Short mmCIF file of C-alpha atoms in Angstrom, two decimals:
data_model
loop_
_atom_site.label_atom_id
_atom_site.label_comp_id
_atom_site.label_asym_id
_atom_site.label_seq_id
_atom_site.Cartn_x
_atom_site.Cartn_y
_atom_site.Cartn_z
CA UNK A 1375 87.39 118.50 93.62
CA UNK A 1376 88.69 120.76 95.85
CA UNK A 1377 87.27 123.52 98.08
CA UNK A 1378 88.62 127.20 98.10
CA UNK A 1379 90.89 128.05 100.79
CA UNK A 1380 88.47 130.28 101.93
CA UNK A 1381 84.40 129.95 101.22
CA UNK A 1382 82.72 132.97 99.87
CA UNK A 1383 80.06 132.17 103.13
CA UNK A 1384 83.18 132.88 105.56
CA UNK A 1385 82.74 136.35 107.44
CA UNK A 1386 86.73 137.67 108.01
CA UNK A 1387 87.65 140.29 110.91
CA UNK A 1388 87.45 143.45 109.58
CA UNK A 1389 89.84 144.53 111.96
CA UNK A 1390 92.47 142.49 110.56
CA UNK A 1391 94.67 142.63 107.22
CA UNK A 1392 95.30 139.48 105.47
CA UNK A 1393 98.39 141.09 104.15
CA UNK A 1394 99.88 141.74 107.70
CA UNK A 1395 98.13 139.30 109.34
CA UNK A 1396 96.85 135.33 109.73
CA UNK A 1397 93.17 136.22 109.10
CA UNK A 1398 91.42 135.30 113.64
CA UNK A 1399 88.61 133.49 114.49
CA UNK A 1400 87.01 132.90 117.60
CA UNK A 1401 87.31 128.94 116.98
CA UNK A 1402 89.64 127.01 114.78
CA UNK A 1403 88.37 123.24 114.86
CA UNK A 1404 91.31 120.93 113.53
CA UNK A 1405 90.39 117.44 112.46
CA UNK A 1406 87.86 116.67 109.68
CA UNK A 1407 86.45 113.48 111.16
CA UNK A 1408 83.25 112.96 112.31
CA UNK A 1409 83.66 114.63 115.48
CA UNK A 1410 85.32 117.96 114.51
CA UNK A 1411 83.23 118.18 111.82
CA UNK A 1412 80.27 117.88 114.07
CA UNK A 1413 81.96 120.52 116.30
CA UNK A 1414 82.62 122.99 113.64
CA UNK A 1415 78.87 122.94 112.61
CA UNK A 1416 77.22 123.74 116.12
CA UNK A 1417 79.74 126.59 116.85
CA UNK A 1418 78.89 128.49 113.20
CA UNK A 1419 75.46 127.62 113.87
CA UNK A 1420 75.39 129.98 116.43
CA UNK A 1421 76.80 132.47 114.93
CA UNK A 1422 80.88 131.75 116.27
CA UNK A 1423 83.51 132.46 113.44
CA UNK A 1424 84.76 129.36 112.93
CA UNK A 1425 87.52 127.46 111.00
CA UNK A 1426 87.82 124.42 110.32
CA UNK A 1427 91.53 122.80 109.48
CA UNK A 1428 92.23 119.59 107.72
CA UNK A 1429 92.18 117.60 104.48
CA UNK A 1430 89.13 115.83 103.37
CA UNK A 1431 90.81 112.91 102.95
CA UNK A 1432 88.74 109.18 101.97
CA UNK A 1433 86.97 107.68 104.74
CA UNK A 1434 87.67 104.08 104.85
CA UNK A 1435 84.53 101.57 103.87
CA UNK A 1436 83.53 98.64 105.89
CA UNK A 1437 83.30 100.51 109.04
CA UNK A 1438 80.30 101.38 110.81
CA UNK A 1439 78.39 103.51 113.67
CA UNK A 1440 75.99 102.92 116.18
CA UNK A 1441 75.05 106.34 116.81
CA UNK A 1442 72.64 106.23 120.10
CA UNK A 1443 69.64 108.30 120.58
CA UNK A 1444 71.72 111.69 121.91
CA UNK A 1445 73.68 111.71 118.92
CA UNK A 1446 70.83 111.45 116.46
CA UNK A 1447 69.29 114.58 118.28
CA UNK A 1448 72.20 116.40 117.36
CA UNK A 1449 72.90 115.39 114.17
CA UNK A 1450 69.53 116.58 113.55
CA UNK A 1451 69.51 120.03 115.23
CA UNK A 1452 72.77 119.85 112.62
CA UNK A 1453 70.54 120.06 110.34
CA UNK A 1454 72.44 116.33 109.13
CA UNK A 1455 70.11 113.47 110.23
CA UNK A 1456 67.64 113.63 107.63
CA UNK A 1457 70.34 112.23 104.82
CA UNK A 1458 71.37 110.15 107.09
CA UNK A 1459 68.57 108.58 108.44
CA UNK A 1460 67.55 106.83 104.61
CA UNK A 1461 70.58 105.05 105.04
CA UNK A 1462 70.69 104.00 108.66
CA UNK A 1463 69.03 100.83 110.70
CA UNK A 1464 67.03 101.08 113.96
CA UNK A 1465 68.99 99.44 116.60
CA UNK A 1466 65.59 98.69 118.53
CA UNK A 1467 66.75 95.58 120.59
CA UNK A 1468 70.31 94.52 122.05
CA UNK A 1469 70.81 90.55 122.71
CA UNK A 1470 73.44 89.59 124.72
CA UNK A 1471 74.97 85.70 124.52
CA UNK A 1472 76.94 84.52 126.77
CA UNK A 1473 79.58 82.22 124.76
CA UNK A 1474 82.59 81.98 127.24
CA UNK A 1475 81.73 78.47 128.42
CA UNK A 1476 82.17 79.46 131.74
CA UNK A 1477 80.46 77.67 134.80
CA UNK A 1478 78.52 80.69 135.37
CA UNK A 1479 77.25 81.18 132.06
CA UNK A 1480 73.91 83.13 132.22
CA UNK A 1481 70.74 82.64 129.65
CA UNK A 1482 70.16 85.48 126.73
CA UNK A 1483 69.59 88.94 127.98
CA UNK A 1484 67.49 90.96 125.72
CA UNK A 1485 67.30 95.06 126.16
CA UNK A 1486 64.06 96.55 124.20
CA UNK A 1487 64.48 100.38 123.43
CA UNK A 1488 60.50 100.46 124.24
CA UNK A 1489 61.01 100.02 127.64
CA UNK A 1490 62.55 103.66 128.43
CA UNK A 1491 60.69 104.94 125.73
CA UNK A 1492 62.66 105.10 122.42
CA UNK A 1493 61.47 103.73 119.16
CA UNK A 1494 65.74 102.71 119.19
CA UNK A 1495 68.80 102.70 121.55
CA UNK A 1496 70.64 104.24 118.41
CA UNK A 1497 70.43 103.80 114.82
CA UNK A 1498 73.71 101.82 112.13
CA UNK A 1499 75.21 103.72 109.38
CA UNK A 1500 78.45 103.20 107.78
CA UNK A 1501 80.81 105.96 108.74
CA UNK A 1502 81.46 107.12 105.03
CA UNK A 1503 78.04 108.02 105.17
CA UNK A 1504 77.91 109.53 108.48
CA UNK A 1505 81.57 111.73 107.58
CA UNK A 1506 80.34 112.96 103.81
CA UNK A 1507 77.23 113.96 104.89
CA UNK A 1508 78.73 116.37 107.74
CA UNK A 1509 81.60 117.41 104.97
CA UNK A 1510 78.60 118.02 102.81
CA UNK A 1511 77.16 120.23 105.49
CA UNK A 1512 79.70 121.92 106.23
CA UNK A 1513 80.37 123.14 102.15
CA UNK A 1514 77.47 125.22 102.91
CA UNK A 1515 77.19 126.93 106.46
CA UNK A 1516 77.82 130.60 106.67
CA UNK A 1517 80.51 131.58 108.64
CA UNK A 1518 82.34 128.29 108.80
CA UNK A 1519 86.05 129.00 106.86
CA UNK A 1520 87.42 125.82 105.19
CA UNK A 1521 91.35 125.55 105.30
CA UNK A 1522 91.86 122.29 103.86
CA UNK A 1523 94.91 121.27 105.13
CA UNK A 1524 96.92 119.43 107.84
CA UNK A 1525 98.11 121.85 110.71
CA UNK A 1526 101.66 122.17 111.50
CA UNK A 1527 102.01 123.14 114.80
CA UNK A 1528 100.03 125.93 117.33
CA UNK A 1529 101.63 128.63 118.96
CA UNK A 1530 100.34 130.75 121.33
CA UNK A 1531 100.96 134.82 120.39
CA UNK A 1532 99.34 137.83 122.25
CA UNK A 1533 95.94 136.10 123.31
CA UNK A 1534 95.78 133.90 120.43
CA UNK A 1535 96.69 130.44 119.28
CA UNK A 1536 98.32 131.13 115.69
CA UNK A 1537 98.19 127.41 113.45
CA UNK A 1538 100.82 127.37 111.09
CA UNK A 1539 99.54 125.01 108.43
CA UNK A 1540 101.91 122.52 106.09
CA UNK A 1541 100.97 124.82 103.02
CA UNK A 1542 102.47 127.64 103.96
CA UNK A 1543 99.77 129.44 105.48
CA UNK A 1544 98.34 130.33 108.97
CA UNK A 1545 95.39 131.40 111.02
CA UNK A 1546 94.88 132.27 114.82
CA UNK A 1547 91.88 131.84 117.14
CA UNK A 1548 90.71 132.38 120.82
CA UNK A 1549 90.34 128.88 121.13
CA UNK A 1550 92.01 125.53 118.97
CA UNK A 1551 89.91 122.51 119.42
CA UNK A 1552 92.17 119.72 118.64
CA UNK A 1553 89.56 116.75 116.61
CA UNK A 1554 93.16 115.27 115.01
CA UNK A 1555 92.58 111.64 115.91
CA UNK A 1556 93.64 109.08 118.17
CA UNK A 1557 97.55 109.93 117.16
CA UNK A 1558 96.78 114.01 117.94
CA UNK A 1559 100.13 115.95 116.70
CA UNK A 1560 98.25 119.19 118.95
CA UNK A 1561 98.27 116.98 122.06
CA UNK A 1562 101.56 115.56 121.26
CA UNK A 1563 102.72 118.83 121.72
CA UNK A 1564 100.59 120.08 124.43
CA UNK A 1565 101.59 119.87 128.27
CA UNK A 1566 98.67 117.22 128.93
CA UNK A 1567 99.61 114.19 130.09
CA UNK A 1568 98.34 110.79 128.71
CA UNK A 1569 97.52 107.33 129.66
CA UNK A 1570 97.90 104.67 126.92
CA UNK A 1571 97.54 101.10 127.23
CA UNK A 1572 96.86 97.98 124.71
CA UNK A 1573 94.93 94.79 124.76
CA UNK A 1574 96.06 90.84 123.00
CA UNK A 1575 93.22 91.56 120.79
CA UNK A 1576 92.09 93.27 117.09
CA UNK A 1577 89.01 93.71 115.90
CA UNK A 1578 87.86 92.75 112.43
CA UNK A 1579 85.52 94.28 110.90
CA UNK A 1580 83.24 94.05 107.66
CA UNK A 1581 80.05 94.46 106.08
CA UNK A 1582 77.74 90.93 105.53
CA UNK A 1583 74.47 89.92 103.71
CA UNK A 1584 72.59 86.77 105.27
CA UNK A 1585 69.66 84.90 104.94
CA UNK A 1586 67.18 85.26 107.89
CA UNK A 1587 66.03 88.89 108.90
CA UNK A 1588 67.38 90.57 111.91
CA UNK A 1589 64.48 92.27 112.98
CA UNK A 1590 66.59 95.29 113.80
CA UNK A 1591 68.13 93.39 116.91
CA UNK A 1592 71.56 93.81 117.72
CA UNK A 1593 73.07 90.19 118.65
CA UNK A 1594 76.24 90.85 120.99
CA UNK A 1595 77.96 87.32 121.78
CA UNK A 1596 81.34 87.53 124.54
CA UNK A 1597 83.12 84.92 123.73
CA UNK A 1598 86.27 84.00 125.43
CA UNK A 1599 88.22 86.11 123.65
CA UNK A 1600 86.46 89.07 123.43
CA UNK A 1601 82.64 90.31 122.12
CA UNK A 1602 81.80 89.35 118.57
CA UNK A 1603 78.84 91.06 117.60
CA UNK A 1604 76.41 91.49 114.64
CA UNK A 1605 75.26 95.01 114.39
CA UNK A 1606 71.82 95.37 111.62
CA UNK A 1607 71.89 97.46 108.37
CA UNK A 1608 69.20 98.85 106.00
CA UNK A 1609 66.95 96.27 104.31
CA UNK A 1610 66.72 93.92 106.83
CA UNK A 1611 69.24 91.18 105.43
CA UNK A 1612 72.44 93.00 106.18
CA UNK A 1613 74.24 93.57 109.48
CA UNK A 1614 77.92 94.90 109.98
CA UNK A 1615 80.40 92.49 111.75
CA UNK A 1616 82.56 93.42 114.78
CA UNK A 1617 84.83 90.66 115.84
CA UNK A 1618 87.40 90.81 118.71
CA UNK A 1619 89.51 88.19 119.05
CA UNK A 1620 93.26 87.41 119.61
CA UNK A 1621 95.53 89.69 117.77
CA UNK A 1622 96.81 86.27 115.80
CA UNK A 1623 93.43 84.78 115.32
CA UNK A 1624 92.45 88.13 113.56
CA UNK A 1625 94.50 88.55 111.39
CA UNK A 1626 94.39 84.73 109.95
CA UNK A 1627 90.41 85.40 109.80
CA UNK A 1628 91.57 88.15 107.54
CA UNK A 1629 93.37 86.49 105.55
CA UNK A 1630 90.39 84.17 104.74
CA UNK A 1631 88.97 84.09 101.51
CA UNK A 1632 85.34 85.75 101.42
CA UNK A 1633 83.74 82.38 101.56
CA UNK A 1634 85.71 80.44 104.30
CA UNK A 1635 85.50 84.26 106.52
CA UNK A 1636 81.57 83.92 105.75
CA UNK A 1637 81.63 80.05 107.01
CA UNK A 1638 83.52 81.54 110.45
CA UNK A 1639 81.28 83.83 110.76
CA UNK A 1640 78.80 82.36 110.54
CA UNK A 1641 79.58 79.14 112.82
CA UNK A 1642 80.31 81.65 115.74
CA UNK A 1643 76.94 83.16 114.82
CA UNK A 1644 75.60 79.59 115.79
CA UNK A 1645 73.95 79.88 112.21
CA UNK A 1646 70.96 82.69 114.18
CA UNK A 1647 71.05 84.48 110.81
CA UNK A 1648 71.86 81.75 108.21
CA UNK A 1649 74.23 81.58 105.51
CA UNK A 1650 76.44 84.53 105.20
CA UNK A 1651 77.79 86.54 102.89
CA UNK A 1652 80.65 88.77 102.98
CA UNK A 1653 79.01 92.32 101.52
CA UNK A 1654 81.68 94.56 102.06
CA UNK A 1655 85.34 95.78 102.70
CA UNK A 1656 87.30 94.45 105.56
CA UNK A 1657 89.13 96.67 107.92
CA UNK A 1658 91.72 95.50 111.33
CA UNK A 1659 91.27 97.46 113.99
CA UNK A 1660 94.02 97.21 116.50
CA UNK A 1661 92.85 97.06 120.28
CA UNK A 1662 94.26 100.55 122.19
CA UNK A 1663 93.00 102.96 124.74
CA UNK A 1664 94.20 106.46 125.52
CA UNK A 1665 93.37 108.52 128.18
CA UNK A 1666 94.10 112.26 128.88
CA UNK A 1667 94.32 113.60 132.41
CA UNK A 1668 92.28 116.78 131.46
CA UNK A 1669 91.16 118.03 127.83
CA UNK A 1670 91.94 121.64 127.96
CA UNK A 1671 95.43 123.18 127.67
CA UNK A 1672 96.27 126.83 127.07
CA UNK A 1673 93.59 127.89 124.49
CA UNK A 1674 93.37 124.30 123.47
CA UNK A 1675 90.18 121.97 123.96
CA UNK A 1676 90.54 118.09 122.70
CA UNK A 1677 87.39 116.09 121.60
CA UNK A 1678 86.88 112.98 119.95
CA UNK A 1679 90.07 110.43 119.91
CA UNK A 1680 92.51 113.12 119.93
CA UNK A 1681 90.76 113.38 124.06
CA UNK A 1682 89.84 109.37 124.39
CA UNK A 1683 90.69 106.06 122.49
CA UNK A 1684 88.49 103.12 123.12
CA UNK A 1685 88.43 99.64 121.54
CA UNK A 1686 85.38 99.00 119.18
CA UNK A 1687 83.16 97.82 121.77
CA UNK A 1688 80.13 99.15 123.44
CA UNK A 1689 79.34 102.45 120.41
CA UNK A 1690 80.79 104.17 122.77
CA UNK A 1691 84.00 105.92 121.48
CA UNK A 1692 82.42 108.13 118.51
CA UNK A 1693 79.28 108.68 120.63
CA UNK A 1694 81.39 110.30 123.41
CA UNK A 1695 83.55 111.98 120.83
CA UNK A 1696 79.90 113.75 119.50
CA UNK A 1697 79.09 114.15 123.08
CA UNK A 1698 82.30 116.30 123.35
CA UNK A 1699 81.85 118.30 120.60
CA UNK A 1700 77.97 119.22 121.85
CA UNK A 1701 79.68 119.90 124.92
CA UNK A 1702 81.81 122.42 123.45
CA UNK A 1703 79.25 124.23 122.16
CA UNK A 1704 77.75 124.69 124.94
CA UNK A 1705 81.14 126.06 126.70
CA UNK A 1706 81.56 128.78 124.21
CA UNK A 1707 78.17 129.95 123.66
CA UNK A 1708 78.35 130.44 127.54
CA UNK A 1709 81.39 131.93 127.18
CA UNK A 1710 80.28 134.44 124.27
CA UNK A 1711 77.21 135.34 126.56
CA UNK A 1712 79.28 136.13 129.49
CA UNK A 1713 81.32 138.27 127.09
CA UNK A 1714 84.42 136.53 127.83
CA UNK A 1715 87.30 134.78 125.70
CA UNK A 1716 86.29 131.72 125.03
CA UNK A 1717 90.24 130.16 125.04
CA UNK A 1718 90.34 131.37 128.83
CA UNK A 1719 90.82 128.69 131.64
CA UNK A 1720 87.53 130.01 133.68
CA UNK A 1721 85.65 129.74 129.93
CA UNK A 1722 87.35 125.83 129.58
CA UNK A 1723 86.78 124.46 133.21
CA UNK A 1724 83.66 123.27 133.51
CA UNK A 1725 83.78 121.52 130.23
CA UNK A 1726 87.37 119.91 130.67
CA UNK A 1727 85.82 118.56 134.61
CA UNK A 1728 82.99 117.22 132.75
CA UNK A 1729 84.32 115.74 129.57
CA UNK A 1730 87.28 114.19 131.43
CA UNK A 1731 84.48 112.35 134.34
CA UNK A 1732 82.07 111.12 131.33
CA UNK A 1733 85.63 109.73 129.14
CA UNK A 1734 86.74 108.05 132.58
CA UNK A 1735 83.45 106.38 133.64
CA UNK A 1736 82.66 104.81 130.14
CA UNK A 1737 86.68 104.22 129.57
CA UNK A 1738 86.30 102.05 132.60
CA UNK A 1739 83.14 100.14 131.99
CA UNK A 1740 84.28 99.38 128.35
CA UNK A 1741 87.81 98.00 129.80
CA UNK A 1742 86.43 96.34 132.62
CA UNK A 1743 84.35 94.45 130.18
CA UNK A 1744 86.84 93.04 127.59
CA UNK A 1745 89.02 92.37 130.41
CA UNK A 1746 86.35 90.51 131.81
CA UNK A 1747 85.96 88.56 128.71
CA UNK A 1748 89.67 87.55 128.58
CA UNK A 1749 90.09 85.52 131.76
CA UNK A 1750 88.55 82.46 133.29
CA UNK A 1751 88.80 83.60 136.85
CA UNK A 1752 85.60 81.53 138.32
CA UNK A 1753 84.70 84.68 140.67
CA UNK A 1754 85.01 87.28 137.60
CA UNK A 1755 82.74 85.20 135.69
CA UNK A 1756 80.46 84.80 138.37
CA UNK A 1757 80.10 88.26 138.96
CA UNK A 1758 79.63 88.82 135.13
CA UNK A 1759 76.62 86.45 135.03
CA UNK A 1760 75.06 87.57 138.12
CA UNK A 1761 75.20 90.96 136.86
CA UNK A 1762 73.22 90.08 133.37
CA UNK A 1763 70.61 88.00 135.63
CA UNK A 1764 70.34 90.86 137.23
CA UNK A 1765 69.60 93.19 134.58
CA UNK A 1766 67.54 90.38 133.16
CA UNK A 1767 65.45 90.46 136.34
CA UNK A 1768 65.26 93.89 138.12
CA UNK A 1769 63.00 96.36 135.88
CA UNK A 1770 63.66 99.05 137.42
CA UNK A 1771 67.32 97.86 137.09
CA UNK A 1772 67.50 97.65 133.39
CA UNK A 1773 65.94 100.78 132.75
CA UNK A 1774 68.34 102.48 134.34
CA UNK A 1775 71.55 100.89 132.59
CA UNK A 1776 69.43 101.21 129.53
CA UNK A 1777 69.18 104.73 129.94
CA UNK A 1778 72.24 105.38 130.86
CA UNK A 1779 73.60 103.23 128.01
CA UNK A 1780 72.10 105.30 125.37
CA UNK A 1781 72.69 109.25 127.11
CA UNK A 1782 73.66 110.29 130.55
CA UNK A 1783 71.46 112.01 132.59
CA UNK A 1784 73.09 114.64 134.21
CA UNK A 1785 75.03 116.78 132.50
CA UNK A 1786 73.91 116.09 128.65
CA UNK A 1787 74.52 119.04 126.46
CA UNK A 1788 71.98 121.09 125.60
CA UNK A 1789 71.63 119.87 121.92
CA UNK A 1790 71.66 116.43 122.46
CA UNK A 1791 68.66 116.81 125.16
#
């Protein structure tokens, strides 16, 4: 079923007639993934006319999220958590094995969210879930406009960004926040420049049922060929897969039938949860990254992938993508209270210098780590094992990673504090 072009909730300029003229908003967020969905509901929260542009389209199963503590504190100023949260797992320990066979090979690490004070680093739901709830939210939010269709192209026209959408019609705003993936048409066409790069790997992914409990601990094993790592789901017995491996070996493990896939699985699980079960849909998830050299263009902020692509490892990519999108917030409500345009450079600075150091610093710590992985360098592995000792050994040490890990300290919008 379909939603009205525009909701009866919507409050239109009265200074503007939709005969003449694209009806303005202050904000037009385009994407209708997790993150500008997320994006769309803090700015009408506050009271910022909002659109928000693209198609509802199906969200594809067997994926999930880790979301980390920050993001469950805004989902649920969101007003989103609490549907969520009946179908989400605790992520209350992290275990990392070492499985590279290296020289250097270091024991078990284990990470307890207790220790910096969190009942979890982050809690597992599948992103269908996660996506229709916020699409379900945002059905109902006064003064958040619904234009459910794929934008065509921006154009900037007498202080405004007009989108020209594929169905004929069009809107303008102050400000465009581009949410439209990691293949972005807006930043395609923007002046920013990009960084991409690729990795000898995919990621498979799926949904499994096993035998032993996982006690809500997140099992993380680097293997040789990148992590593979068993992430728990509601009801104790269920856990979502994430294996990176080589780019052949991936897609013959796809291939599989459910039961031999369940046998691999569960042999490079060393058998920790038992027999397995294959419980879900399988997705292949190609290894990319994408950097942008800012996130703000004329009257155009990026968030989510359309700013920043990482590879599946770490919860890290739609974490920072909801970290963006608080962020944003935050830059036009300053903007609106300092009576200025929100789409202005001075209004987009801060947040494009901030966004683009937080993308960077986890970009790099996620790459260094698969690349890490991938060769048998004596001194790299050294350095990797040391490092887990480390953390393993120095309290003080591992709190701080941990912390880190789950939210950065400085600089955390306000909504996520």
């Amino acid at each position: 079923m379909t939603v009205p072009v525009q909701t009866s909730l919507a409050r239109p300029s009265p200074t503007i007639s939709p005969v003449s003229s694209p009806p303005r908003f202050a904000v037009a967020v385009v994407g209708a993934g997790a993150a500008g969905l997320a994006a769309a509901l803090a700015l009408a929260r506050d009271g910022v006319e909002t659109a928000l542009v693209g198609r509802h389209a199906p969200v594809a199963d067997g994926r999930t999220v880790a979301l980390l503590d920050g993001s469950v504190r805004f989902l649920t100023v969101l007003g989103a958590w609490t549907e969520i949260a009946s179908h989400a797992s605790p992520l209350a320990e992290l275990q990392i094995v070492d499985d590279t066979g290296s020289l250097f090979r270091p024991p078990p690490a284990r990470f307890s969210a207790s220790e910096i004070g969190l009942d979890a680093f982050g809690w597992n739901v599948e992103s269908a879930r996660l996506v229709q709830t916020l699409r379900n939210q945002v059905r109902t939010t006064p003064g958040l406009t619904l234009f459910e269709a794929d934008s065509a192209g921006m154009r900037l026209e007498d202080g405004f960004a007009v989108l020209d959408l594929e169905d004929g019609r069009s809107l303008a705003a102050q400000l465009v926040v581009g949410a439209d993936g990691g293949r972005s048409p807006l930043r395609a066409s923007s002046s920013l420049r990009t960084r991409e790069w690729s990795y000898p790997q995919a990621a498979l992914t799926t949904l499994l049922a096993h035998d032993r409990p996982h006690r809500d601990i997140s099992t993380e094993f680097h293997t040789r060929n990148g992590p593979f790592t068993l992430v728990p789901l509601p009801g104790g017995h269920r856990s979502s897969l994430v294996w990176v491996t080589a780019e052949r070996a991936a897609k013959r493990l796809s291939g599989l039938d459910d039961a031999d896939l369940a046998a691999a699985v569960e042999h490079q699980a060393r058998s920790m949860l038992g027999a397995m079960r294959i419980d879900g849909p399988r997705g292949l998830v190609p290894m990319r990254g994408l950097s942008v050299e800012r996130p703000v263009a004329d009257r155009l902020a990026l968030i989510g992938e359309a700013a920043h692509v990482f590879p599946p490892i770490g919860a890290q990519g739609l974490n920072l993508g909801l970290r963006d999108a608080a962020a944003l917030r935050d830059a036009v409500f300053s903007a609106r209270e300092a009576n200025r345009d929100p789409g202005a450079p001075a209004s987009l600075a801060g947040f494009g210098r901030a966004r683009g150091v937080d993308a960077r610093l986890r970009g790099a710590a996620v790459d260094m780590l698969n690349r890490s992985l991938l060769t048998d360098f004596l001194p790299v592995d050294a350095l990797r094992g040391l490092g887990l000792v480390a953390l393993s050994a120095i309290p003080p040490l591992r709190r701080m990673v941990m912390r880190e890990g789950v939210q950065p300290r400085l600089g955390a919008p306000s909504l996520m504090r």
